[in-house]
Amino acid sequence: MTALAAAPRFVAPRFASGEPSAHATGTTARQFPLNAPIPLPLPVPALRSAGETRIPLIDRRRNLLLTAKARILCLGLAFLALAVVAVLRLAWLGVVQPASTEQSMAEALLPPRAELTDRNGVVLARAFPAYALWYNPQALEDSGPPLVKGARQVARELVAIFPDMDEAELTRTLASGKRGYLRRRVLPEDANRVLEIGELALELPQENDRHYPQGTLAAHVLGYVKDGEGHVGMEDALQARLADPAHRNEPVALSIDARVQGALEDELSRGMRLVDAVGGAGIVLDVDTGEVMAMASLPAFDPNHMDAAAQALVFNKVTNQVYELGSTFKPLTVAAAIDAGVITDISRRWQAARPLQMGRFRIRDSHFIGASLNAPEALMHSSNIVTAQIADELGPARMKDAMARLGFNARPYIELPARGFPIWPSGEWPRLRAMTVAYGHGVAVTPLHLAAAYATMVNGGIWRPATLRKLAPGQAPQGRRVFKEATSARMNQLLRLISTRGTGRKGDAPGFRIGGKTGSAEKPGAGGYRRTTLVATFAAAFPMDNPRYVVIAMLDEPKGTAASSFQRTAAWNAAPIVGRLVPRIGPMLGVMPDDNREVDLSDLNPLIHGGKE
């Protein structure tokens, strides 16, 4: 056989009686003329053999099978990849992420930072859910401008919502195309007004912020928080405690009393304005425990709005700025002399008629006081000449030791991180150094140093560190003895004498038995001391028959105004601050006025020139 089947042969139809057979071709019989050509059959396509037809079918099945296997393999690999990703994610959660005990629901419900309160539970700082205003120039996700309305128009609308923002600076920020915060604290009602502007680039992410409900009150005590970290103040000092998940639900009570703090800031600010001072500092200290009941440094700042202007005011004048505090050192010098036995007879007199010439240096008084003075008169009239002679008899070594035992050679003791180091001459002190330190020149300390020293002098002679943490009864530190109890009792008499008959009269208040000493120190400058610029201080305690609190009021560069009778000294500007403050805070602190009580000065009055029993 050939490869192709033979074409069927044409069989001529057979005729019977000249008619074509109706079954010859299997079709309907037709009539053909005798002379018509006979039609040939259509060609029949050639047929392939069975083997040739089976080969392409096998190839097609093989291709389909390979495709199916490849698809199954890809699907298997995809499932394997998903399984690997799931295993890696489980490993990440189990190894890298914190354990479930650290991410518990209880922790999630805790505030992000513990509250700060005053000693009576008044909230001074707490966590505050707020919105921030964030500028995102890529919010539209195209190459067009980030703002629909333009930088100037958007800035104008934002300033209408936040009047304290600078329109020109805001316009430059928006036009720069740099992403960043425009404002860190936005109230919900203001956030809604920002949304009404209709700019997608102005985003309002919700953040946990730190809120200070009392505004500027005790700002230098509290400090502020930025990005979860405390800065200056107790926010910094207590950072670990406030952020500790184990204790975030427990408020931290500070020693200050918000009522006393408000009164101190109010009176100190008023005193500054009356004499146009550039700054002020004040403190109220418990003499038996060292607890700070109030601390103020002015000008103050608002920790709720920490802009550039606020950052410039965070320096704490009470704990970080050192001053030569002038005549407030004189009672400390007299106490050291009494304690050392240099003054055994309180009636003993020293010459005061002429200045002391020490080489090229002359020690003089501001005015002639008298030909001779005893210690009580020297303190009453604030004599540099007599105080220098007392220090000279005490000697440089004992004078330096007494000041060191009061803590004047080290940073002040308190929890705040910013604590100024005193200007403290090292080595052996020469004779002149001891004499000038006696009346408050040559050593510079902070107002907190002075407050702790006066507390030591009036509380029976025990020095204790100051603290801004509220202490429970019986938790006061033991402290160290600096003065004898008898010395302390005598100094309480002398301080009361200064306030009743000396330079501290304007610092007295009826019924509160205030005692204290004024100090007006010239500020050092280029080429020496500047006689026209003073630091005026009144260091006081009350009630002097049983001292409980020390009060320090200091003014930096007060001017002579009508309110101070055109005087610049502490007797006319700092002392009146204490005289107004004590009647306000005494009842808050449990000290009620009593006109029937007084310090016994019967043994001192006869010693005063012109005095009487």
Coordinates of C-alpha atoms in Angstrom, one line a residue:
M1 CA 0.0 0.0 0.0
T2 CA 1.0 3.5 -0.7
A3 CA 1.0 6.2 1.9
L4 CA -2.1 7.6 0.4
A5 CA -5.2 5.5 -0.3
A6 CA -6.2 5.2 -3.9
A7 CA -8.8 7.5 -5.2
P8 CA -12.1 5.7 -5.8
R9 CA -12.6 4.8 -9.4
F10 CA -15.5 6.3 -11.3
V11 CA -18.0 3.7 -12.4
A12 CA -20.1 4.6 -15.3
P13 CA -23.8 4.4 -14.7
R14 CA -25.6 1.6 -16.2
F15 CA -28.8 2.3 -18.2
A16 CA -31.8 0.2 -18.6
S17 CA -33.9 1.0 -21.6
G18 CA -31.9 4.2 -22.1
E19 CA -32.8 5.5 -18.6
P20 CA -30.2 6.2 -15.9
S21 CA -30.6 4.1 -12.8
A22 CA -31.9 6.0 -9.8
H23 CA -29.6 4.2 -7.4
A24 CA -26.4 4.3 -9.5
T25 CA -24.9 7.2 -7.4
G26 CA -27.0 7.0 -4.3
T27 CA -28.7 10.3 -5.3
T28 CA -31.8 11.3 -6.9
A29 CA -31.8 10.3 -10.5
R30 CA -31.0 13.0 -13.0
Q31 CA -31.6 13.3 -16.6
F32 CA -28.4 13.9 -18.7
P33 CA -28.4 14.5 -22.4
L34 CA -26.7 11.8 -24.4
N35 CA -24.2 14.2 -25.8
A36 CA -23.4 16.0 -22.5
P37 CA -20.0 15.6 -20.9
I38 CA -19.9 13.4 -17.9
P39 CA -19.0 15.4 -14.6
L40 CA -16.0 14.3 -12.7
P41 CA -16.3 13.7 -8.9
L42 CA -14.8 16.4 -6.5
P43 CA -11.3 15.6 -5.2
V44 CA -11.2 13.8 -1.9
P45 CA -8.5 15.0 0.6
A46 CA -5.8 12.7 1.5
L47 CA -6.1 10.9 4.8
R48 CA -3.1 10.7 7.3
S49 CA -2.2 7.4 8.9
A50 CA -3.1 6.6 12.5
G51 CA 0.5 6.9 13.7
E52 CA 1.0 10.4 12.2
T53 CA -2.2 11.7 13.9
R54 CA -1.2 10.3 17.4
I55 CA 2.3 12.1 17.6
P56 CA 1.0 15.8 17.9
L57 CA -1.6 14.7 20.4
I58 CA 1.1 13.2 22.7
D59 CA 3.2 16.4 22.5
R60 CA 0.2 18.5 23.4
R61 CA -0.6 16.4 26.4
R62 CA 3.1 16.6 27.5
N63 CA 3.0 20.4 27.3
L64 CA -0.2 20.6 29.3
L65 CA 1.2 18.3 32.0
L66 CA 4.4 20.4 32.3
T67 CA 2.4 23.6 32.6
A68 CA 0.2 22.1 35.3
K69 CA 3.3 20.9 37.3
A70 CA 4.9 24.3 37.0
R71 CA 1.8 26.0 38.3
I72 CA 1.6 23.6 41.2
L73 CA 5.2 24.3 42.0
C74 CA 4.7 28.1 42.0
L75 CA 1.7 27.7 44.2
G76 CA 3.7 25.5 46.6
L77 CA 6.5 28.0 46.7
A78 CA 4.1 30.9 47.4
F79 CA 2.6 28.9 50.4
L80 CA 6.2 28.2 51.6
A81 CA 7.1 31.9 51.4
L82 CA 4.0 32.8 53.4
A83 CA 4.8 30.1 56.0
V84 CA 8.4 31.5 56.3
V85 CA 7.1 35.1 56.8
A86 CA 4.7 33.9 59.4
V87 CA 7.4 32.0 61.3
L88 CA 9.7 35.1 61.1
R89 CA 6.9 37.3 62.4
L90 CA 6.3 34.9 65.3
A91 CA 10.0 34.9 66.1
W92 CA 10.1 38.8 66.0
L93 CA 7.1 38.9 68.4
G94 CA 8.6 36.4 70.7
V95 CA 12.2 37.7 70.8
V96 CA 12.4 41.3 69.8
Q97 CA 9.1 42.7 70.9
P98 CA 8.5 43.3 74.6
A99 CA 6.9 40.4 76.5
S100 CA 3.2 40.3 77.0
T101 CA 3.6 41.3 80.7
E102 CA 5.2 44.6 79.5
Q103 CA 2.5 45.3 76.9
S104 CA -0.4 44.3 79.1
M105 CA -3.8 45.9 78.9
A106 CA -3.2 47.4 82.4
E107 CA -0.1 49.2 81.1
A108 CA -2.0 50.5 78.1
L109 CA -4.6 52.1 80.5
L110 CA -1.9 53.8 82.5
P111 CA -1.0 57.5 81.8
P112 CA 2.2 57.9 79.8
R113 CA 3.7 59.9 82.7
A114 CA 2.8 60.2 86.4
E115 CA 1.2 63.4 87.8
L116 CA 3.0 66.0 89.9
T117 CA 1.0 67.5 92.7
D118 CA 1.6 70.0 95.5
R119 CA 1.7 68.8 99.1
N120 CA -2.1 69.0 99.3
G121 CA -2.9 67.1 96.2
V122 CA -3.4 70.0 93.8
V123 CA -2.4 68.8 90.3
L124 CA 0.6 70.8 88.9
A125 CA 1.4 68.6 85.9
R126 CA -0.5 65.8 84.2
A127 CA -0.7 63.9 80.9
F128 CA -3.0 65.6 78.4
P129 CA -4.2 64.0 75.1
A130 CA -3.9 66.8 72.6
Y131 CA -3.5 67.4 68.9
A132 CA -0.4 68.7 67.1
L133 CA -0.4 70.8 63.9
W134 CA 1.9 69.0 61.4
Y135 CA 2.9 70.3 58.0
N136 CA 3.2 67.5 55.4
P137 CA 3.9 69.0 51.9
Q138 CA 3.7 65.5 50.4
A139 CA 0.1 64.9 51.5
L140 CA -1.3 65.5 47.9
E141 CA 1.1 62.8 46.5
D142 CA 1.7 64.6 43.2
S143 CA 4.2 67.0 41.7
G144 CA 1.9 70.1 42.2
P145 CA 2.1 72.7 45.0
P146 CA 1.6 71.3 48.5
L147 CA -1.1 74.0 49.3
V148 CA -4.2 74.7 47.3
K149 CA -4.7 78.2 48.6
G150 CA -1.0 79.3 48.8
A151 CA 1.3 79.8 51.7
R152 CA 0.3 83.4 52.5
Q153 CA -3.4 82.7 52.5
V154 CA -3.1 79.6 54.7
A155 CA -0.8 81.4 57.1
R156 CA -3.4 84.2 57.4
E157 CA -6.1 81.7 58.2
L158 CA -3.9 79.9 60.8
V159 CA -3.1 83.1 62.6
A160 CA -6.8 83.8 62.8
I161 CA -7.1 80.6 64.8
F162 CA -3.8 81.0 66.7
P163 CA -3.2 84.8 67.2
D164 CA 0.2 84.2 69.0
M165 CA 1.7 82.8 65.8
D166 CA 3.8 85.0 63.6
E167 CA 2.2 85.3 60.1
A168 CA 5.4 86.2 58.3
E169 CA 7.4 83.4 59.8
L170 CA 4.6 81.0 59.2
T171 CA 4.4 82.0 55.6
R172 CA 8.1 81.3 55.1
T173 CA 7.7 77.9 56.8
L174 CA 4.9 76.9 54.6
A175 CA 6.6 78.2 51.4
S176 CA 9.8 76.3 52.2
G177 CA 8.1 73.0 51.6
K178 CA 9.8 71.4 54.6
R179 CA 7.7 69.1 56.7
G180 CA 7.6 69.6 60.5
Y181 CA 5.6 70.8 63.5
L182 CA 3.8 74.1 63.2
R183 CA 2.4 73.9 66.7
R184 CA 2.7 71.2 69.4
R185 CA -0.5 71.8 71.4
V186 CA -3.9 72.3 69.7
L187 CA -7.2 72.1 71.5
P188 CA -10.0 70.1 69.9
E189 CA -12.1 73.1 69.0
D190 CA -9.0 74.7 67.3
A191 CA -8.3 71.4 65.5
N192 CA -11.8 71.5 64.0
R193 CA -11.2 75.1 62.7
V194 CA -7.9 73.9 61.2
L195 CA -9.8 71.2 59.3
E196 CA -12.2 73.7 58.0
I197 CA -9.3 75.4 56.1
G198 CA -9.4 72.4 53.8
E199 CA -5.7 71.8 53.3
L200 CA -4.6 68.2 53.2
A201 CA -1.0 69.3 54.0
L202 CA -2.2 70.5 57.5
E203 CA -2.3 67.3 59.5
L204 CA -3.5 66.9 63.1
P205 CA -1.9 63.9 64.7
Q206 CA -3.1 63.1 68.2
E207 CA -0.3 63.0 70.8
N208 CA 0.1 62.6 74.6
D209 CA 1.2 66.0 75.8
R210 CA 2.1 67.3 79.3
H211 CA -0.3 69.9 80.7
Y212 CA 0.3 72.3 83.5
P213 CA -3.1 73.4 84.8
Q214 CA -1.7 76.2 86.9
G215 CA 0.1 77.9 84.0
T216 CA 3.3 79.7 85.1
L217 CA 2.9 78.8 88.7
A218 CA 6.1 77.1 90.0
A219 CA 7.4 76.8 86.5
H220 CA 11.0 76.7 87.7
V221 CA 10.2 74.0 90.2
L222 CA 8.4 71.9 87.6
G223 CA 10.3 72.4 84.4
Y224 CA 8.8 71.1 81.2
V225 CA 8.5 67.9 79.0
K226 CA 9.5 67.7 75.4
D227 CA 9.2 64.5 73.3
G228 CA 8.6 62.5 76.5
E229 CA 11.8 63.7 78.3
G230 CA 11.8 66.1 81.3
H231 CA 13.9 69.2 81.1
V232 CA 15.0 71.3 84.1
G233 CA 13.0 71.3 87.2
M234 CA 11.5 68.2 88.9
E235 CA 10.3 66.9 85.5
D236 CA 14.0 66.3 84.8
A237 CA 15.0 65.2 88.3
L238 CA 12.2 62.6 88.5
Q239 CA 12.3 61.5 84.9
A240 CA 12.8 57.8 85.7
R241 CA 10.2 57.8 88.4
L242 CA 7.6 59.6 86.4
A243 CA 8.0 57.4 83.4
D244 CA 8.3 54.1 85.3
P245 CA 5.4 51.8 84.2
A246 CA 5.3 50.3 87.7
H247 CA 4.5 53.7 89.3
R248 CA 3.0 55.9 86.6
N249 CA -0.4 55.6 88.2
E250 CA 0.9 57.0 91.5
P251 CA 1.1 60.9 91.6
V252 CA 4.3 62.3 93.0
A253 CA 3.7 64.9 95.8
L254 CA 6.1 67.8 95.9
S255 CA 6.8 69.8 99.1
I256 CA 5.5 73.1 97.8
D257 CA 2.1 74.5 98.7
A258 CA 0.3 75.9 95.6
R259 CA -1.3 78.6 97.8
V260 CA 2.0 79.7 99.3
Q261 CA 3.6 79.5 95.9
G262 CA 1.0 81.8 94.3
A263 CA 1.3 84.3 97.1
L264 CA 5.1 84.4 96.9
E265 CA 5.1 84.9 93.1
D266 CA 2.4 87.6 93.4
E267 CA 4.2 89.6 96.1
L268 CA 7.6 89.2 94.5
S269 CA 6.3 90.3 91.1
R270 CA 4.6 93.3 92.6
G271 CA 7.8 94.2 94.4
M272 CA 9.7 94.0 91.1
R273 CA 7.3 96.3 89.3
L274 CA 7.3 98.9 92.1
V275 CA 11.1 99.4 91.8
D276 CA 11.6 98.4 88.2
A277 CA 13.9 95.5 89.0
V278 CA 15.3 93.3 86.2
G279 CA 14.6 90.1 88.2
G280 CA 13.7 88.5 91.5
A281 CA 14.0 85.4 93.5
G282 CA 12.2 84.1 96.6
I283 CA 11.9 81.0 98.7
V284 CA 9.9 79.8 101.7
L285 CA 11.6 77.0 103.6
D286 CA 10.6 74.8 106.6
V287 CA 13.4 75.2 109.1
D288 CA 12.9 71.8 110.8
T289 CA 12.5 69.5 107.7
G290 CA 14.2 71.4 104.9
E291 CA 11.0 71.2 102.8
V292 CA 10.6 74.0 100.3
M293 CA 7.1 75.4 100.7
A294 CA 7.5 77.8 97.7
M295 CA 10.2 78.8 95.3
A296 CA 10.0 81.6 92.7
S297 CA 12.4 82.9 90.1
L298 CA 11.1 85.9 88.0
P299 CA 10.5 86.5 85.2
A300 CA 8.6 83.2 84.9
F301 CA 7.8 81.1 81.9
D302 CA 4.8 79.1 80.8
P303 CA 5.7 75.4 80.5
N304 CA 2.6 74.9 78.3
H305 CA 4.2 77.1 75.6
M306 CA 7.9 76.5 75.3
D307 CA 8.8 78.8 72.5
A308 CA 12.2 80.6 72.1
A309 CA 11.1 83.4 74.5
A310 CA 10.2 80.8 77.2
Q311 CA 13.5 79.0 76.7
A312 CA 15.4 82.2 77.6
L313 CA 13.7 82.3 81.0
V314 CA 14.2 78.8 82.3
F315 CA 17.3 79.8 84.3
N316 CA 16.5 79.4 88.0
K317 CA 17.8 82.4 90.1
V318 CA 17.1 80.6 93.4
T319 CA 19.3 77.5 92.8
N320 CA 21.5 78.3 89.8
Q321 CA 22.6 82.0 90.1
V322 CA 25.2 83.0 92.6
Y323 CA 25.3 86.4 94.2
E324 CA 27.3 88.3 96.7
L325 CA 24.5 88.7 99.2
G326 CA 25.9 91.5 101.3
S327 CA 24.9 92.3 104.8
T328 CA 22.7 89.1 105.1
F329 CA 26.0 87.4 106.0
K330 CA 26.5 89.6 109.1
P331 CA 24.2 87.6 111.5
L332 CA 26.0 84.4 110.3
T333 CA 29.4 86.0 111.2
V334 CA 28.1 87.1 114.6
A335 CA 26.7 83.6 115.2
A336 CA 30.1 82.0 114.3
A337 CA 31.8 84.4 116.7
I338 CA 29.4 83.7 119.6
D339 CA 29.7 79.9 119.0
A340 CA 33.5 80.1 118.9
G341 CA 33.7 82.2 122.1
V342 CA 34.9 85.3 120.5
I343 CA 31.9 87.2 121.7
T344 CA 31.2 86.2 125.3
D345 CA 29.9 89.6 126.5
I346 CA 27.1 90.8 124.2
S347 CA 27.6 94.4 125.5
R348 CA 31.2 94.6 124.3
R349 CA 31.9 97.6 122.0
W350 CA 34.1 98.0 118.9
Q351 CA 35.2 101.3 117.4
A352 CA 33.1 102.4 114.4
A353 CA 34.1 106.1 114.1
R354 CA 36.5 105.7 111.2
P355 CA 37.0 103.2 108.3
L356 CA 39.4 100.3 108.5
Q357 CA 42.4 100.7 106.3
M358 CA 43.7 97.3 105.1
G359 CA 46.6 98.1 102.7
R360 CA 45.1 99.7 99.7
F361 CA 41.6 98.6 100.7
R362 CA 39.3 100.6 103.0
I363 CA 36.3 99.1 104.8
R364 CA 33.7 101.7 105.6
D365 CA 30.0 102.1 106.4
S366 CA 27.4 103.8 104.2
H367 CA 27.1 106.5 106.8
F368 CA 28.3 107.4 110.2
I369 CA 26.6 105.2 112.8
G370 CA 28.4 106.0 116.1
A371 CA 31.8 106.2 117.7
S372 CA 31.5 102.7 119.0
L373 CA 29.0 99.8 118.6
N374 CA 28.3 96.5 120.3
A375 CA 27.1 93.4 118.3
P376 CA 23.4 94.1 118.6
E377 CA 23.8 97.7 117.5
A378 CA 26.2 96.6 114.6
L379 CA 23.5 94.3 113.3
M380 CA 20.7 96.8 113.8
H381 CA 22.5 99.5 111.8
S382 CA 24.4 97.1 109.5
S383 CA 27.9 98.2 110.3
N384 CA 30.6 96.8 108.0
I385 CA 33.4 98.2 110.2
V386 CA 32.3 96.4 113.4
T387 CA 31.5 93.1 111.6
A388 CA 34.9 93.1 109.9
Q389 CA 36.6 93.5 113.3
I390 CA 34.5 90.6 114.7
A391 CA 35.6 88.4 111.8
D392 CA 39.2 89.5 112.2
E393 CA 39.2 88.3 115.8
L394 CA 37.5 85.1 114.7
G395 CA 40.3 84.6 112.3
P396 CA 40.4 83.4 108.6
A397 CA 40.6 79.7 109.4
R398 CA 37.6 79.7 111.7
M399 CA 35.7 82.0 109.5
K400 CA 36.2 79.8 106.5
D401 CA 35.3 76.7 108.5
A402 CA 32.0 78.2 109.7
M403 CA 31.0 79.1 106.1
A404 CA 31.9 75.7 104.9
R405 CA 29.8 74.0 107.6
L406 CA 26.9 76.0 106.3
G407 CA 27.4 74.5 102.8
F408 CA 28.7 77.6 101.1
N409 CA 31.6 75.7 99.5
A410 CA 29.5 73.3 97.5
R411 CA 26.5 73.4 95.2
P412 CA 23.2 73.8 97.0
Y413 CA 21.6 70.6 98.2
I414 CA 18.3 70.0 96.4
E415 CA 16.9 67.6 93.8
L416 CA 16.9 70.1 90.9
P417 CA 19.5 69.4 88.2
A418 CA 20.6 73.1 87.7
R419 CA 22.5 74.1 90.8
G420 CA 25.1 76.9 90.8
F421 CA 28.6 76.4 92.1
P422 CA 29.6 79.1 94.6
I423 CA 32.4 81.5 94.1
W424 CA 34.5 80.1 96.9
P425 CA 38.2 81.1 97.3
S426 CA 40.3 78.0 97.8
G427 CA 43.4 77.6 100.0
E428 CA 44.0 79.5 103.1
W429 CA 42.1 82.8 103.4
P430 CA 44.1 85.9 104.0
R431 CA 43.0 88.3 106.8
L432 CA 41.3 90.7 104.4
R433 CA 39.3 87.9 102.7
A434 CA 37.8 86.8 106.1
M435 CA 36.9 90.4 106.9
T436 CA 35.1 91.1 103.6
V437 CA 33.3 87.7 103.6
A438 CA 31.9 88.7 107.0
Y439 CA 29.7 91.4 105.5
G440 CA 28.9 89.4 102.3
H441 CA 31.6 90.2 99.7
G442 CA 34.2 87.8 98.4
V443 CA 32.0 84.8 98.4
A444 CA 29.0 84.3 96.1
V445 CA 26.2 81.8 96.8
T446 CA 22.7 81.1 95.7
P447 CA 19.6 82.4 97.6
L448 CA 19.0 78.7 98.5
H449 CA 22.3 78.6 100.2
L450 CA 21.3 81.6 102.3
A451 CA 17.9 80.1 103.1
A452 CA 19.5 76.9 104.4
A453 CA 22.0 78.8 106.5
Y454 CA 19.3 81.0 108.1
A455 CA 17.2 77.9 108.8
T456 CA 20.3 76.4 110.6
M457 CA 20.8 79.6 112.5
V458 CA 17.2 79.8 113.9
N459 CA 16.2 76.1 114.3
G460 CA 18.6 75.3 117.1
G461 CA 21.7 75.0 115.0
I462 CA 21.1 71.9 112.8
W463 CA 21.8 72.2 109.1
R464 CA 19.6 70.1 106.9
P465 CA 19.5 69.7 103.1
A466 CA 16.6 71.4 101.3
T467 CA 14.1 69.2 99.4
L468 CA 11.3 69.5 97.0
R469 CA 9.8 66.1 97.9
K470 CA 7.0 66.0 100.5
L471 CA 8.2 64.3 103.6
A472 CA 6.1 62.2 105.8
P473 CA 6.2 62.9 109.6
G474 CA 9.4 61.7 111.0
Q475 CA 11.2 61.5 107.7
A476 CA 13.2 64.7 108.1
P477 CA 16.9 64.0 107.7
Q478 CA 19.0 64.1 110.9
G479 CA 21.3 66.8 109.6
R480 CA 24.5 68.1 111.2
R481 CA 25.1 70.5 114.0
V482 CA 26.7 73.8 113.1
F483 CA 25.7 76.1 116.0
K484 CA 25.0 75.5 119.6
E485 CA 21.4 75.8 120.7
A486 CA 22.3 78.7 123.0
T487 CA 23.8 80.5 120.0
S488 CA 20.7 79.9 118.0
A489 CA 18.5 81.3 120.7
R490 CA 20.6 84.4 121.0
M491 CA 20.4 84.9 117.2
N492 CA 16.6 84.7 117.2
Q493 CA 16.6 87.6 119.7
L494 CA 19.0 89.6 117.5
L495 CA 17.1 89.0 114.3
R496 CA 13.9 90.1 116.0
L497 CA 15.7 93.2 117.2
I498 CA 16.7 94.1 113.7
S499 CA 13.1 93.9 112.5
T500 CA 11.7 95.9 115.4
R501 CA 14.4 98.6 115.7
G502 CA 16.8 98.2 112.8
T503 CA 17.0 98.1 109.0
G504 CA 14.3 95.4 108.8
R505 CA 11.4 97.4 110.2
K506 CA 9.5 97.5 106.9
G507 CA 9.7 93.7 106.9
D508 CA 7.7 93.2 110.1
A509 CA 4.1 92.3 110.3
P510 CA 1.8 92.7 113.4
G511 CA 1.3 89.5 115.3
F512 CA 3.7 87.3 113.3
R513 CA 7.0 88.2 115.1
I514 CA 9.2 88.4 112.0
G515 CA 13.0 88.6 112.4
G516 CA 15.5 89.2 109.6
K517 CA 18.4 91.0 108.1
T518 CA 18.6 93.2 105.0
G519 CA 21.5 93.1 102.5
S520 CA 22.3 95.5 99.7
A521 CA 25.4 94.3 97.8
E522 CA 27.0 96.1 94.9
K523 CA 27.2 94.0 91.8
P524 CA 30.7 93.3 90.4
G525 CA 31.6 94.5 86.9
A526 CA 34.5 95.4 84.7
G527 CA 37.1 97.2 86.8
G528 CA 35.4 96.5 90.2
Y529 CA 32.1 96.9 91.9
R530 CA 29.4 99.0 90.3
R531 CA 28.0 101.3 93.0
T532 CA 24.8 102.1 91.0
T533 CA 23.6 98.5 90.6
L534 CA 22.6 96.4 93.7
V535 CA 21.3 93.1 94.7
A536 CA 18.8 93.8 97.5
T537 CA 17.9 90.9 99.8
F538 CA 15.9 90.4 103.0
A539 CA 16.5 87.1 104.8
A540 CA 13.9 86.5 107.5
A541 CA 12.2 83.9 109.7
F542 CA 8.9 83.7 111.6
P543 CA 7.6 83.5 114.3
M544 CA 10.9 84.2 116.1
D545 CA 9.7 82.9 119.5
N546 CA 9.4 79.5 117.8
P547 CA 10.8 79.7 114.3
R548 CA 9.1 77.6 111.7
Y549 CA 9.8 79.1 108.3
V550 CA 12.5 81.1 106.6
V551 CA 11.6 83.6 103.9
I552 CA 14.1 85.0 101.4
A553 CA 13.1 87.9 99.0
M554 CA 15.7 89.1 96.6
L555 CA 15.5 91.8 93.9
D556 CA 18.1 92.2 91.1
E557 CA 19.1 95.8 90.2
P558 CA 16.1 97.6 91.8
K559 CA 15.7 101.3 90.9
G560 CA 15.0 104.2 93.3
T561 CA 11.3 105.0 92.6
A562 CA 8.5 106.8 94.4
A563 CA 7.3 103.5 95.8
S564 CA 10.7 103.0 97.6
S565 CA 11.1 106.7 98.5
F566 CA 13.8 106.8 95.8
Q567 CA 16.0 104.4 97.8
R568 CA 17.6 101.3 96.2
T569 CA 18.5 99.4 99.4
A570 CA 16.8 96.3 100.7
A571 CA 15.3 98.1 103.6
W572 CA 13.1 100.0 101.2
N573 CA 12.3 97.3 98.5
A574 CA 13.0 93.7 99.6
A575 CA 11.9 94.0 103.2
P576 CA 8.4 95.3 102.4
I577 CA 7.8 92.2 100.2
V578 CA 8.3 89.9 103.2
G579 CA 6.2 92.3 105.3
R580 CA 3.3 91.8 102.9
L581 CA 3.9 88.1 102.2
V582 CA 4.0 86.7 105.7
P583 CA 0.4 87.8 106.7
R584 CA -0.8 86.1 103.6
I585 CA 0.9 82.8 104.0
G586 CA 1.1 82.5 107.8
P587 CA -2.5 81.2 108.3
M588 CA -2.0 78.8 105.3
L589 CA 1.0 77.3 107.1
G590 CA -0.7 77.1 110.5
V591 CA 0.8 80.3 111.9
M592 CA -1.9 82.6 113.1
P593 CA -1.2 86.2 114.2
D594 CA -1.0 86.7 117.9
D595 CA -0.5 90.2 119.4
N596 CA -0.1 88.8 122.9
R597 CA 3.1 86.9 122.1
E598 CA 6.6 88.4 121.6
V599 CA 10.2 87.5 121.7
D600 CA 11.8 88.4 125.0
L601 CA 14.3 91.2 124.3
S602 CA 14.6 92.5 127.9
D603 CA 18.3 91.7 128.1
L604 CA 19.1 93.4 124.8
N605 CA 17.1 96.6 125.0
P606 CA 19.4 98.2 127.7
L607 CA 22.4 97.6 125.4
I608 CA 20.9 99.7 122.6
H609 CA 21.9 103.4 122.4
G610 CA 18.8 105.2 123.6
G611 CA 17.2 102.0 124.5
K612 CA 15.2 101.1 127.5
E613 CA 14.2 98.1 129.5

